[in-house]
XYZ file of N, CA and C in Angstrom:
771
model
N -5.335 -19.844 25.114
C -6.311 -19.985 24.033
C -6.783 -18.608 23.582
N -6.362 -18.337 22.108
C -6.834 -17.155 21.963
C -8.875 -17.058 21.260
N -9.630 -16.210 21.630
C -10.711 -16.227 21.610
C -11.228 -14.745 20.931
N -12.054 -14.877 20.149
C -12.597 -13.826 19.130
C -14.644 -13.789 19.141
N -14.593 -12.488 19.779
C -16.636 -13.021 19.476
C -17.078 -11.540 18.531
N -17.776 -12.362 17.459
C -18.474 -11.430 16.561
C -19.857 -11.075 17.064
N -20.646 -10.292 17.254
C -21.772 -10.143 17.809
C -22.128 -9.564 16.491
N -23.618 -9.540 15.724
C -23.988 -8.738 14.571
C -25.299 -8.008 15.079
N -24.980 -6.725 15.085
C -25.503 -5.641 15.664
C -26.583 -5.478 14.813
N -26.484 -5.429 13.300
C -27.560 -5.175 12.553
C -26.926 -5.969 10.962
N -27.692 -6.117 10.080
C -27.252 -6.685 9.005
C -28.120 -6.781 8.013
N -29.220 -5.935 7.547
C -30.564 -5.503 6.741
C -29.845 -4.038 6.045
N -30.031 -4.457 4.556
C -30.173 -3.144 3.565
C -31.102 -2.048 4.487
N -31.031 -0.657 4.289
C -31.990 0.553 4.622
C -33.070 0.257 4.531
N -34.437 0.414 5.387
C -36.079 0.688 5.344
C -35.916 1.503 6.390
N -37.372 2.559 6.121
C -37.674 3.851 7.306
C -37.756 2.832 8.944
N -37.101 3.431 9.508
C -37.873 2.758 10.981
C -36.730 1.810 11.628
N -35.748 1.240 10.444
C -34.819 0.266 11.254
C -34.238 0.045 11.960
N -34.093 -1.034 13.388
C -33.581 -0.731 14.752
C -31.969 -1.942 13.895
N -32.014 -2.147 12.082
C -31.269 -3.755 11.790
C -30.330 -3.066 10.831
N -29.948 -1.995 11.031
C -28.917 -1.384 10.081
C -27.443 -1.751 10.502
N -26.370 -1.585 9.517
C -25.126 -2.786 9.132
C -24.307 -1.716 10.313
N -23.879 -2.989 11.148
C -22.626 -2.967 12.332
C -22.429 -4.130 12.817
N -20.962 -4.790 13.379
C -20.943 -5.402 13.694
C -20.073 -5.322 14.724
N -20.086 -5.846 16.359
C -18.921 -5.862 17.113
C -17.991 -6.797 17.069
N -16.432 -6.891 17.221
C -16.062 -7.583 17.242
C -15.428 -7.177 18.742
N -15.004 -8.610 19.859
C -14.650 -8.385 20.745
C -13.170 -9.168 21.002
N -12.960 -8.473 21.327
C -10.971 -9.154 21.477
C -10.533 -8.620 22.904
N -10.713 -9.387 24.327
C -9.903 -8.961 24.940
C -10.660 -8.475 26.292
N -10.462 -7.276 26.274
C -11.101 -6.236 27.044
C -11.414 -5.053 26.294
N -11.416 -5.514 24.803
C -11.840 -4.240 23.864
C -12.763 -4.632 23.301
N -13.362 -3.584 22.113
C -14.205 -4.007 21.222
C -13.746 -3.140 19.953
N -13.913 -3.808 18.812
C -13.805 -2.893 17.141
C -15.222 -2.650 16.527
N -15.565 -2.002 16.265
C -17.010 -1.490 15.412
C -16.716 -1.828 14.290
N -17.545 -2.519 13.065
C -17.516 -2.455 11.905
C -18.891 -1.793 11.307
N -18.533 -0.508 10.590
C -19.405 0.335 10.407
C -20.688 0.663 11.430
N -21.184 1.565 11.457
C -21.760 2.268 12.714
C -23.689 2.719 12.508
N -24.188 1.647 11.623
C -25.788 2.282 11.740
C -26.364 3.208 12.895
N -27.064 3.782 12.316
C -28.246 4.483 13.568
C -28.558 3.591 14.637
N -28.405 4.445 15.791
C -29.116 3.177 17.045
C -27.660 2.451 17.385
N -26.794 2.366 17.167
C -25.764 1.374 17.039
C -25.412 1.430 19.003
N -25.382 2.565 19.333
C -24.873 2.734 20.778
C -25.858 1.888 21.542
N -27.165 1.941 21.563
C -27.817 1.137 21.851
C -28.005 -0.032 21.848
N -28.015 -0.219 20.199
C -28.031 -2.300 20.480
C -26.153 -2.648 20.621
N -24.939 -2.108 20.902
C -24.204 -1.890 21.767
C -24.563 -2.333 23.140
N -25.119 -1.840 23.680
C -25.805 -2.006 25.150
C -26.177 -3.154 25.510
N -27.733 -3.266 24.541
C -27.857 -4.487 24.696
C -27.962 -5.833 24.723
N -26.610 -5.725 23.644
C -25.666 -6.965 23.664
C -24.707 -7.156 24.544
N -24.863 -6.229 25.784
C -24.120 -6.350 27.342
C -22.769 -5.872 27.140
N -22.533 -5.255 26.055
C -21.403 -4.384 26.029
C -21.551 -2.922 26.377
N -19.879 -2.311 26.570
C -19.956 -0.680 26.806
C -19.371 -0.107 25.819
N -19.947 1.031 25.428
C -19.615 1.670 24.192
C -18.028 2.268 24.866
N -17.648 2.884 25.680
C -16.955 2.716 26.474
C -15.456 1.614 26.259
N -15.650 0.630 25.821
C -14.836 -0.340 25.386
C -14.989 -0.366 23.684
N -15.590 0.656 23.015
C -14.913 0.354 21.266
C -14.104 1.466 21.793
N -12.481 0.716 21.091
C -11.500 1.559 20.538
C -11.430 1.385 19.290
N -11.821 1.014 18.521
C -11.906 1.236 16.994
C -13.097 0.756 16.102
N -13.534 2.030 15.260
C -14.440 2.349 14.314
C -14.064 2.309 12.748
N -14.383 0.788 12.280
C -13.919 0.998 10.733
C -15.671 1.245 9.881
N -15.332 2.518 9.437
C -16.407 2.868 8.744
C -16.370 2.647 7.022
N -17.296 2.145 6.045
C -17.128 1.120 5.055
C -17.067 2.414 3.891
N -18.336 3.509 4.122
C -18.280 4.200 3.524
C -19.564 5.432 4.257
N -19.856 6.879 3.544
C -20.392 7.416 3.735
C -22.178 7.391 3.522
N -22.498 6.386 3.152
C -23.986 6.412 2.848
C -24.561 6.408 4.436
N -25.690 6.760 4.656
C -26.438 7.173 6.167
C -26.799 5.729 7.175
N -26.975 4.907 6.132
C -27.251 3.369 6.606
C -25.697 2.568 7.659
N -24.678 3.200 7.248
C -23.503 3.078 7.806
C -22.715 3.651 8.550
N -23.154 4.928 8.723
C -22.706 6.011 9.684
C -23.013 7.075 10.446
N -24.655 7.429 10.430
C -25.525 8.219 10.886
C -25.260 7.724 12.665
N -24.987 6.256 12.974
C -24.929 5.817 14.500
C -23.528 6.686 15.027
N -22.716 6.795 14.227
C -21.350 7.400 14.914
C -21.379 8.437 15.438
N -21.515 9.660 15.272
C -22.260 10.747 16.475
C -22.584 10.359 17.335
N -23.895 9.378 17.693
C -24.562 9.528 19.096
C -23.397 8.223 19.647
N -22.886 7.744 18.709
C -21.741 6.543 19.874
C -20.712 7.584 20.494
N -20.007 8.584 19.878
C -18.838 9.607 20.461
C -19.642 9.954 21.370
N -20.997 10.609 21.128
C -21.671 11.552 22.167
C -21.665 10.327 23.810
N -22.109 8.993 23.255
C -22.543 8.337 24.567
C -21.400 8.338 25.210
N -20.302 8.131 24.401
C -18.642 7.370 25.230
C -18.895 8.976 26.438
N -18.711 9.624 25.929
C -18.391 11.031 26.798
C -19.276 11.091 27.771
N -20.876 11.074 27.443
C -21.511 11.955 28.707
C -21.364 10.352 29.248
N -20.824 9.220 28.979
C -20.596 8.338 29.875
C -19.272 8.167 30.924
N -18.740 9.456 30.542
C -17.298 9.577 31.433
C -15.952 9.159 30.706
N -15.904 8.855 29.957
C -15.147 7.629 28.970
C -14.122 8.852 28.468
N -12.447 8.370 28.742
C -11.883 9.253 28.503
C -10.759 8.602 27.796
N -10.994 7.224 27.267
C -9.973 6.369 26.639
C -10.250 6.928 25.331
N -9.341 7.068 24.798
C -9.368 7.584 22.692
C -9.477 7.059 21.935
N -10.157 7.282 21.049
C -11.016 6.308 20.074
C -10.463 6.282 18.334
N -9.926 5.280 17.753
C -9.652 5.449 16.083
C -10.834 4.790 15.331
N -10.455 5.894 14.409
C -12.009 5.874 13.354
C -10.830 5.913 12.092
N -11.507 5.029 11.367
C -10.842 4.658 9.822
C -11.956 4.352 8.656
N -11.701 4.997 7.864
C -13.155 5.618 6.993
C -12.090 5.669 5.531
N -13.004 6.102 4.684
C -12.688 6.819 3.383
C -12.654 7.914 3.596
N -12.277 8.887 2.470
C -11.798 10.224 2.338
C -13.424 10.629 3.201
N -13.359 11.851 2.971
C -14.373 12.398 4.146
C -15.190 11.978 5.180
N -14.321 11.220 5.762
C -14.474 10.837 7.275
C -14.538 12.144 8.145
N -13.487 12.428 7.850
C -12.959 13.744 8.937
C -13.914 14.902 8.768
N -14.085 15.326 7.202
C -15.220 16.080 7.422
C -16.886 16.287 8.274
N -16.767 14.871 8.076
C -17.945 14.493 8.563
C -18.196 14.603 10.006
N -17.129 14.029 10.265
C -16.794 14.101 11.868
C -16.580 15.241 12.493
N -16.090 16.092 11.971
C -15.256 17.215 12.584
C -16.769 18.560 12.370
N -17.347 18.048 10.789
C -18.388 19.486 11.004
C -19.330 18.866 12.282
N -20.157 17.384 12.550
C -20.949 17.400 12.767
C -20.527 17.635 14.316
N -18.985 17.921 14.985
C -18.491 18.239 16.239
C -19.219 19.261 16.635
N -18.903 20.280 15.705
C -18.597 21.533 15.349
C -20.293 22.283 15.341
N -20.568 21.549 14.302
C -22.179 22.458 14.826
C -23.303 21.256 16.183
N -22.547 20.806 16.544
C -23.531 20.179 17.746
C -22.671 20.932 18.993
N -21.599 21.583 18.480
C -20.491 21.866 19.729
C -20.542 21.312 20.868
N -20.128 19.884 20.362
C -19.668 19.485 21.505
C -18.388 18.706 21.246
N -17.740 18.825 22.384
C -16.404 18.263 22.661
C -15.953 17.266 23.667
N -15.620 16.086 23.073
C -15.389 14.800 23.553
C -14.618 14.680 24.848
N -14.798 13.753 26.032
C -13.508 14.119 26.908
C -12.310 13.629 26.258
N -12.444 12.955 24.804
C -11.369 11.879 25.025
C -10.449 12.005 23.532
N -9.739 12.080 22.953
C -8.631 12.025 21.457
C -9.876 11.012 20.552
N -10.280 11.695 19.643
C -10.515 10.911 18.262
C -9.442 11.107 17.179
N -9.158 9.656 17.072
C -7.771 10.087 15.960
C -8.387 9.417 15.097
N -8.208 9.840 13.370
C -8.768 10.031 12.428
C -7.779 9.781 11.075
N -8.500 8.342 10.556
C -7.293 8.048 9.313
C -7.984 8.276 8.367
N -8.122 8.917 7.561
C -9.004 8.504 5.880
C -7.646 8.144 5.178
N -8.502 6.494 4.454
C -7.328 5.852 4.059
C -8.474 5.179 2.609
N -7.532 4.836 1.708
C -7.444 3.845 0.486
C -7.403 2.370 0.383
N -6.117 1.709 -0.279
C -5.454 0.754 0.256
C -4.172 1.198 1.420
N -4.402 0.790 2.480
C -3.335 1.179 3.178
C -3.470 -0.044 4.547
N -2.586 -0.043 5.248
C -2.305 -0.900 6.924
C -1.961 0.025 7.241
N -2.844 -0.481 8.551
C -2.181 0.245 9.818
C -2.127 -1.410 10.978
N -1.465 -0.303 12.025
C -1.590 -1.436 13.151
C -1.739 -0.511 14.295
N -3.306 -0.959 14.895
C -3.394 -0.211 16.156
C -3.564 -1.365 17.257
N -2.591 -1.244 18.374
C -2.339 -2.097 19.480
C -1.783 -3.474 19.073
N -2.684 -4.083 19.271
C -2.157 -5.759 18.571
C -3.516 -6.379 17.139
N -4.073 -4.987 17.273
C -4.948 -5.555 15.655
C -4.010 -4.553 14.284
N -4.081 -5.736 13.265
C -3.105 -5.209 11.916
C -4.773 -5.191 11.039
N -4.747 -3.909 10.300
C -6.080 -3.877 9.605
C -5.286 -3.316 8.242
N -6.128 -3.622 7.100
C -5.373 -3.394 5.988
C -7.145 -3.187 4.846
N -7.285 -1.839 4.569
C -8.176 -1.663 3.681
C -7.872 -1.937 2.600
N -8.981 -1.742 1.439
C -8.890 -1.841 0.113
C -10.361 -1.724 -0.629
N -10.251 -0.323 -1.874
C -11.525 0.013 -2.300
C -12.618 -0.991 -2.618
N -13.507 -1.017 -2.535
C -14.466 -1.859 -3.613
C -15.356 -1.239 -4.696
N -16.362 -1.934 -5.085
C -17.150 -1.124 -6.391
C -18.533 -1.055 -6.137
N -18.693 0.443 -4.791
C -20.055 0.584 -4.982
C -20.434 2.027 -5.577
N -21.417 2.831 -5.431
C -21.895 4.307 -6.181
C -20.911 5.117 -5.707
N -20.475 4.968 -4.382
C -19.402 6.296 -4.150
C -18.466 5.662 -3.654
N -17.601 6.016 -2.863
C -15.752 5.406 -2.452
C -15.993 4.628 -1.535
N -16.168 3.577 -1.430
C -16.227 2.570 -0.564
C -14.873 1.644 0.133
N -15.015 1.388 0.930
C -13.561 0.179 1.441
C -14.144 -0.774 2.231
N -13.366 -1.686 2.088
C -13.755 -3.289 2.382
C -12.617 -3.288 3.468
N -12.929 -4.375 4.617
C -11.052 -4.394 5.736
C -10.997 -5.852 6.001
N -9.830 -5.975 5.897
C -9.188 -7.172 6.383
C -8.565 -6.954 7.701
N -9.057 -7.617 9.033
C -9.122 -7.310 10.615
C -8.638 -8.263 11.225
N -6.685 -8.270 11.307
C -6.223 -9.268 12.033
C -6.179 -9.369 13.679
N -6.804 -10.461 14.202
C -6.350 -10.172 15.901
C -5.932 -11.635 16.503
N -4.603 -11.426 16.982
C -4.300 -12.868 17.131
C -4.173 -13.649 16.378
N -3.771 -13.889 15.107
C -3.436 -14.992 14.307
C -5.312 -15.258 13.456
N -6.317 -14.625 13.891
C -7.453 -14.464 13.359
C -7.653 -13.669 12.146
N -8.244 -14.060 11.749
C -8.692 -13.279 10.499
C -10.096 -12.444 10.046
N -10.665 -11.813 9.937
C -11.957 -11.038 9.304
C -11.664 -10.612 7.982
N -12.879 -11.010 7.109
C -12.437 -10.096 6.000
C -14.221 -9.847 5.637
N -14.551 -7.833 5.887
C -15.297 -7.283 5.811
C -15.743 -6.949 4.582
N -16.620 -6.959 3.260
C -17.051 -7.077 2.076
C -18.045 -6.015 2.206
N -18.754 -4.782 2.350
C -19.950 -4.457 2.347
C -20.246 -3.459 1.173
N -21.508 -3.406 0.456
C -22.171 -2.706 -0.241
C -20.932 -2.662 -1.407
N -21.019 -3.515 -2.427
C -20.047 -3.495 -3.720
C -20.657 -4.733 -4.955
N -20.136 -4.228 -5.882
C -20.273 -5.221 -7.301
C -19.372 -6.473 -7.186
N -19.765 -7.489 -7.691
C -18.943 -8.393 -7.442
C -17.398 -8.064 -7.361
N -16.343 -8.502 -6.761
C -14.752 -8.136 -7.602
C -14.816 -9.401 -8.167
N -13.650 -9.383 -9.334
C -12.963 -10.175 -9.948
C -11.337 -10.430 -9.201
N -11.349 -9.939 -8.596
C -9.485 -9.536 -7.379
C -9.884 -9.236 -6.471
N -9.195 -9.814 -5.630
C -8.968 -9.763 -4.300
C -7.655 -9.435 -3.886
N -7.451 -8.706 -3.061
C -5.612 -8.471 -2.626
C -5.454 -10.099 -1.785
N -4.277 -10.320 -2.051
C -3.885 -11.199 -1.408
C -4.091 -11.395 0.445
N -3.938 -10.042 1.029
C -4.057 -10.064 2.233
C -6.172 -10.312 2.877
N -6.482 -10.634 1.835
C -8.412 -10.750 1.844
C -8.432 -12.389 2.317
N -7.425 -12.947 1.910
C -7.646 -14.618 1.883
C -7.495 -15.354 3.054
N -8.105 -16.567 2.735
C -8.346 -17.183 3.943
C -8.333 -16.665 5.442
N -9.864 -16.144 5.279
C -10.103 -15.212 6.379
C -11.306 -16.628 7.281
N -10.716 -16.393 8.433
C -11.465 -17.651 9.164
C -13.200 -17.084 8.830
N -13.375 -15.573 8.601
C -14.798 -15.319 8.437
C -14.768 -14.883 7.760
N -15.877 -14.833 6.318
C -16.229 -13.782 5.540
C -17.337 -12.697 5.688
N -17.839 -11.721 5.737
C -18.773 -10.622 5.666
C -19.195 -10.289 4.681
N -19.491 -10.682 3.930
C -20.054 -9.981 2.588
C -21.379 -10.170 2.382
N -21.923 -8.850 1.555
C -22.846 -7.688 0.566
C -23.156 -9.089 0.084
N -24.820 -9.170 0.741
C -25.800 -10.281 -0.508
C -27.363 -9.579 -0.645
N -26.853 -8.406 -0.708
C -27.910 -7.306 -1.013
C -29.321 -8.007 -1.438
N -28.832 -9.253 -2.633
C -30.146 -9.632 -3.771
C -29.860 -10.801 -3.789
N -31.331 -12.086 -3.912
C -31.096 -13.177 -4.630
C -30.639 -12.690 -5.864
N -30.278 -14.290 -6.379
C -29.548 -14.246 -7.805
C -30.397 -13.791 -8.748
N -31.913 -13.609 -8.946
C -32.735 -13.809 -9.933
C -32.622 -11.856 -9.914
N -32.161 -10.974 -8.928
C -31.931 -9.674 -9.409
C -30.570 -9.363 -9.368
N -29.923 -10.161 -9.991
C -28.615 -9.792 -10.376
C -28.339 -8.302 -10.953
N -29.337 -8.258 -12.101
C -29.341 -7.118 -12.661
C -29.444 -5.548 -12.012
N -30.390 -5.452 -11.188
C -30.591 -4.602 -9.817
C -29.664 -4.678 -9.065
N -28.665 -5.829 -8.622
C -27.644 -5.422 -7.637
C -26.616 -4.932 -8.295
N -26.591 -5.037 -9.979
C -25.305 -4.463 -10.389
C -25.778 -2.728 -10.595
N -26.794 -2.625 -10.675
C -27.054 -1.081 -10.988
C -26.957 -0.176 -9.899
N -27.339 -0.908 -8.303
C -26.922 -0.096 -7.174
C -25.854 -0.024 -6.584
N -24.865 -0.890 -7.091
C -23.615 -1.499 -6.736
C -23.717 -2.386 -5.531
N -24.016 -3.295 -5.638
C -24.747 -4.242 -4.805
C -23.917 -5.733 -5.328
N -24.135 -6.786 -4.298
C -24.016 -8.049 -4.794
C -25.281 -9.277 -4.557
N -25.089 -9.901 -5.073
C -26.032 -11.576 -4.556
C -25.765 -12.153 -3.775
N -26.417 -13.214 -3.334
C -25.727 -14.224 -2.430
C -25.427 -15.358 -3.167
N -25.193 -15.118 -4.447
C -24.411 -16.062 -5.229
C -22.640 -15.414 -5.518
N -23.170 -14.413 -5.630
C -22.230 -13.531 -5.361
C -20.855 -13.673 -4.567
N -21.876 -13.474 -3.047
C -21.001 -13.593 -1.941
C -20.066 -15.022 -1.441
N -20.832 -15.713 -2.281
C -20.552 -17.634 -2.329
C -19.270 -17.827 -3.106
N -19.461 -17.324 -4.181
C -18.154 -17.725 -4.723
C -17.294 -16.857 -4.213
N -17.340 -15.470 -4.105
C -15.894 -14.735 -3.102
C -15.483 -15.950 -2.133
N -16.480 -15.943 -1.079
C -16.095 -16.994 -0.365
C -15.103 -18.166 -0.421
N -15.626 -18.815 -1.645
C -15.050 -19.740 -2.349
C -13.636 -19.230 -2.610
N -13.402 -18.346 -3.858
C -12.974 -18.021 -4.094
C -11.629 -17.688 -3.157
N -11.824 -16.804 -2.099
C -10.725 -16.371 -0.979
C -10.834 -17.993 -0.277
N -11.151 -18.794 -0.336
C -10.669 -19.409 0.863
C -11.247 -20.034 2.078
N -12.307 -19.129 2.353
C -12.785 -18.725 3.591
C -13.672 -19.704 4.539
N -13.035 -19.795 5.952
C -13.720 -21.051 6.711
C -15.502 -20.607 6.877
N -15.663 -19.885 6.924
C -17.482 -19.239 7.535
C -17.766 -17.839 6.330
N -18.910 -18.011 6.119
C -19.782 -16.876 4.974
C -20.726 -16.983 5.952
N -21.014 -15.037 6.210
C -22.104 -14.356 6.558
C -22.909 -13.800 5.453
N -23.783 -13.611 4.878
C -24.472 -12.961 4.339
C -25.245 -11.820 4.661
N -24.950 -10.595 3.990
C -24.676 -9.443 5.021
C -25.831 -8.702 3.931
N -26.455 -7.437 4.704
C -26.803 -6.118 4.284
C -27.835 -6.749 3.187
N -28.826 -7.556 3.418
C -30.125 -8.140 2.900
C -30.909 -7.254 3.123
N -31.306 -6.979 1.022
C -32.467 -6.261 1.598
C -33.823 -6.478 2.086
N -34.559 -5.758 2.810
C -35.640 -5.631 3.783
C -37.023 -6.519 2.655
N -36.716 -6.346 1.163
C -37.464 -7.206 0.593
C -37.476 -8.482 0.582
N -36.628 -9.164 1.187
C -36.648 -10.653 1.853
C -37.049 -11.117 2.996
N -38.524 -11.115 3.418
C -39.125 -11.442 4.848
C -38.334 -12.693 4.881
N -38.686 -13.758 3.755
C -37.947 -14.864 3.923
C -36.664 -15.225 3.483
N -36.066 -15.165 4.179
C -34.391 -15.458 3.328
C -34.314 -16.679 2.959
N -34.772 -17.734 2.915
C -34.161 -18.869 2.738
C -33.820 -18.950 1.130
N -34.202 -18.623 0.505
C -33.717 -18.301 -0.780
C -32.440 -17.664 -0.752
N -32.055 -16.794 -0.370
C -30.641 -16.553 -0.468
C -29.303 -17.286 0.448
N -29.916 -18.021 1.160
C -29.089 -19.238 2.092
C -28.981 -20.264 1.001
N -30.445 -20.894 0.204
C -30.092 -22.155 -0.635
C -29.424 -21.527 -2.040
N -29.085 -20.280 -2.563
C -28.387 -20.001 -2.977
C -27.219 -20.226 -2.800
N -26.581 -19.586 -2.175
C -25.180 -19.651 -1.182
C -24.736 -21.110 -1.594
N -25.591 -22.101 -0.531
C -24.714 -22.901 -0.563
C -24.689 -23.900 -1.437
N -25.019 -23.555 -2.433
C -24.991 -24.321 -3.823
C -23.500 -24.177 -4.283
N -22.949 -23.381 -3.555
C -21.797 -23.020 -3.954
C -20.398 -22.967 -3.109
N -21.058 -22.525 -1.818
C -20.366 -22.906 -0.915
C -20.940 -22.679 0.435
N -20.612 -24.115 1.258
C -21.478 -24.948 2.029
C -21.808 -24.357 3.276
N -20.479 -23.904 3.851
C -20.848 -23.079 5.258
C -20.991 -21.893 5.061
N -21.953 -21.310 4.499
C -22.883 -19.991 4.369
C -24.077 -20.174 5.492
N -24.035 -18.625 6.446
C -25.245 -18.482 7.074
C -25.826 -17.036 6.734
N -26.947 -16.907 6.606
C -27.493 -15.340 6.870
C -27.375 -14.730 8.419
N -26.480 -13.500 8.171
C -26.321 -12.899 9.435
C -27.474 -11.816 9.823
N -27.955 -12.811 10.996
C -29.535 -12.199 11.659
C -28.649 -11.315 12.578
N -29.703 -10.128 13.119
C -29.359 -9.632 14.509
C -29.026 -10.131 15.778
N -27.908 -9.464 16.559
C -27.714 -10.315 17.641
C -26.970 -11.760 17.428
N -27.157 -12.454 16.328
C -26.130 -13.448 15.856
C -24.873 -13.256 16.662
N -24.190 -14.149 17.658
C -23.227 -13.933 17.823
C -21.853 -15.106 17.120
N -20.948 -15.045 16.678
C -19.958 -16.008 16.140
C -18.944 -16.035 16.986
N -18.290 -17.259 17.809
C -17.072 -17.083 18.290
C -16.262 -18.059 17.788
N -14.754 -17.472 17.257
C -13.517 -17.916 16.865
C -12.724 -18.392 18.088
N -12.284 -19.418 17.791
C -10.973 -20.272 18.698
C -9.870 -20.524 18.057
N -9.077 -20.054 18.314
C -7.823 -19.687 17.398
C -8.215 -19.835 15.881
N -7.913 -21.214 15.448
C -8.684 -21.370 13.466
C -9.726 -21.640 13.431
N -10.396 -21.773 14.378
C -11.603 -22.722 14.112
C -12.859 -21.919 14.754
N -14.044 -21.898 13.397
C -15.308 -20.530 13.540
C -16.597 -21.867 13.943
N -17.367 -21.116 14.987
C -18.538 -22.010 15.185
C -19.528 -20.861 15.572
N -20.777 -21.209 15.198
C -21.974 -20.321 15.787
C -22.504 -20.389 16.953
C-alpha cells in the first residue's frame, strides 16, 4: 500500500509576527519534500515530529520573503544537527544567488552537497519523485510544481492570477494547493497583487480535475474564513481551507483528512 502524508506547516498571506507562513511537508517514505520554506519553517518542522534532517528536497515557489526567508536557518539546522545527507533545492532563476551569497556572508559551510536547479518549465526526477515546474502570473517569476510520488499526484498553485492553461501534466492531481489569497468580492485586489480568490482556486480545481482543494496563502484579513470555504464550494465541493498543522493522507487514489 503506497501512503503519502501532507502536513501544512503554515498557509496565511504575510503579517509582522507570523509563526503561519506558506510551507508544506510532504512525507513519502523515510523522506520528506518541503514546499516552499517560510520563516520558522525548521521549527514547526519539529514540531510536527519530523527531522529537518529527513527533507531531501526544497521546491521553492518564488523569491518573495514570505516563502523563503525559513531556508537558511533549515540548511543551518540540518548541519549543526550532524546531517550529512544532500539536499536539492529547485527554485526560479535566483535561487542560487540567494543561496550561495547568504552562505557566503554568514560563512558558513554545510557538512553536506546542496545541489541547486533554477528551472522554468522543466522535469526533473530525483530518486523515485518526477517533479515538473511551470511559470505562473504573479509580480515577479514565480513557479507552480506538479509532485509525483508513487502513482500520486500534487499539484502546487501559489501566489498567481488566475491561469486560463494549465499544462497537461497539472491534471488530475489527487490534491490541489492553490493561492485563495481573497474572497471573491476583492477580486479586483487579487488581480493587482497577482493574487487569486477562492473562487478562483474552485474552478482550477474544477477545471484540472482534481480529487481534494486546499485553499492556500489566506490573507491574515480573514479571522473568519468561512466565507471563502462557502465560496469554493459553490463550485467545487471538496474544498477545505488549509489551517496549520492540517495534516492530509493519500492512499494510493484516494485523499482523506
Amino acid at each position: 500500500m503506497k501512503l503519502l502524508k501532507l502536513i501544512v506547516l503554515g498557509a496565511s498571506g504575510p503579517y509582522p509576527g507570523s509563526d503561519d507562513l506558506p510551507s508544506i511537508l510532504v512525507v513519502y517514505g523515510r523522506n520528506t519534500l518541503l514546499l516552499d520554506a517560510g520563516e520558522g519553517v525548521q521549527h514547526r518542522i519539529k514540531k510536527s515530529g519530523y527531522s529537518v534532517a529527513k527533507v531531501r528536497i526544497v521546491l521553492i515557489s518564488h523569491l518573495h520573503g514570505d516563502h523563503v526567508l525559513g531556508l537558511l536557518p533549515l540548511l543551518q539546522s540540518r548541519s549543526l544537527g550532524g546531517c550529512r545527507d544532500k539536499i536539492y533545492i529547485i527554485g526560479p532563476p535566483g535561487i542560487r544567488e540567494f543561496i550561495e551569497d547568504n552562505l557566503r556572508i554568514l560563512k558558513f559551510e554545510p557538512l553536506y552537497d546542496i545541489i541547486i536547479n533554477e528551472v522554468l518549465s522543466q522535469e526533473l526526477v530525483i530518486d523515485n519523485v518526477r517533479i515538473y515546474s511551470f511559470p505562473v502570473k504573479h509580480v515577479l517569476p514565480t513557479l507552480a510544481y506538479v509532485v509525483n510520488i508513487d502513482s500520486i499526484k500534487l499539484t502546487y498553485v501559489t501566489d498567481t492570477r488566475p491561469l486560463s492553461v494549465f499544462p497537461d501534466a497539472a491534471a488530475r492531481p489527487d490534491v490541489l494547493i492553490h493561492d485563495s489569497t481573497f474572497a471573491f468580492d476583492m477580486k479586483d485586489k487579487a488581480e493587482e497583487y497577482g493574487h487569486s480568490t477562492s473562487v478562483d482556486a474552485a474552478e482550477a480545481a474544477r477545471n484540472l480535475g482534481a480529487k481534494l482543494l486546499l485553499l492556500y496563502h489566506i490573507s491574515p484579513r480573514y479571522k473568519e474564513r468561512s466565507q471563502l470555504l462557502y465560496e469554493a464550494r459553490r463550485f467545487f465541493s471538496n474544498a477545505y481551507i488549509a489551517e496549520q498543522y492540517m495534516k492530509v493522507v493519500i492512499i494510493k487514489r484516494s485523499a482523506r483528512l
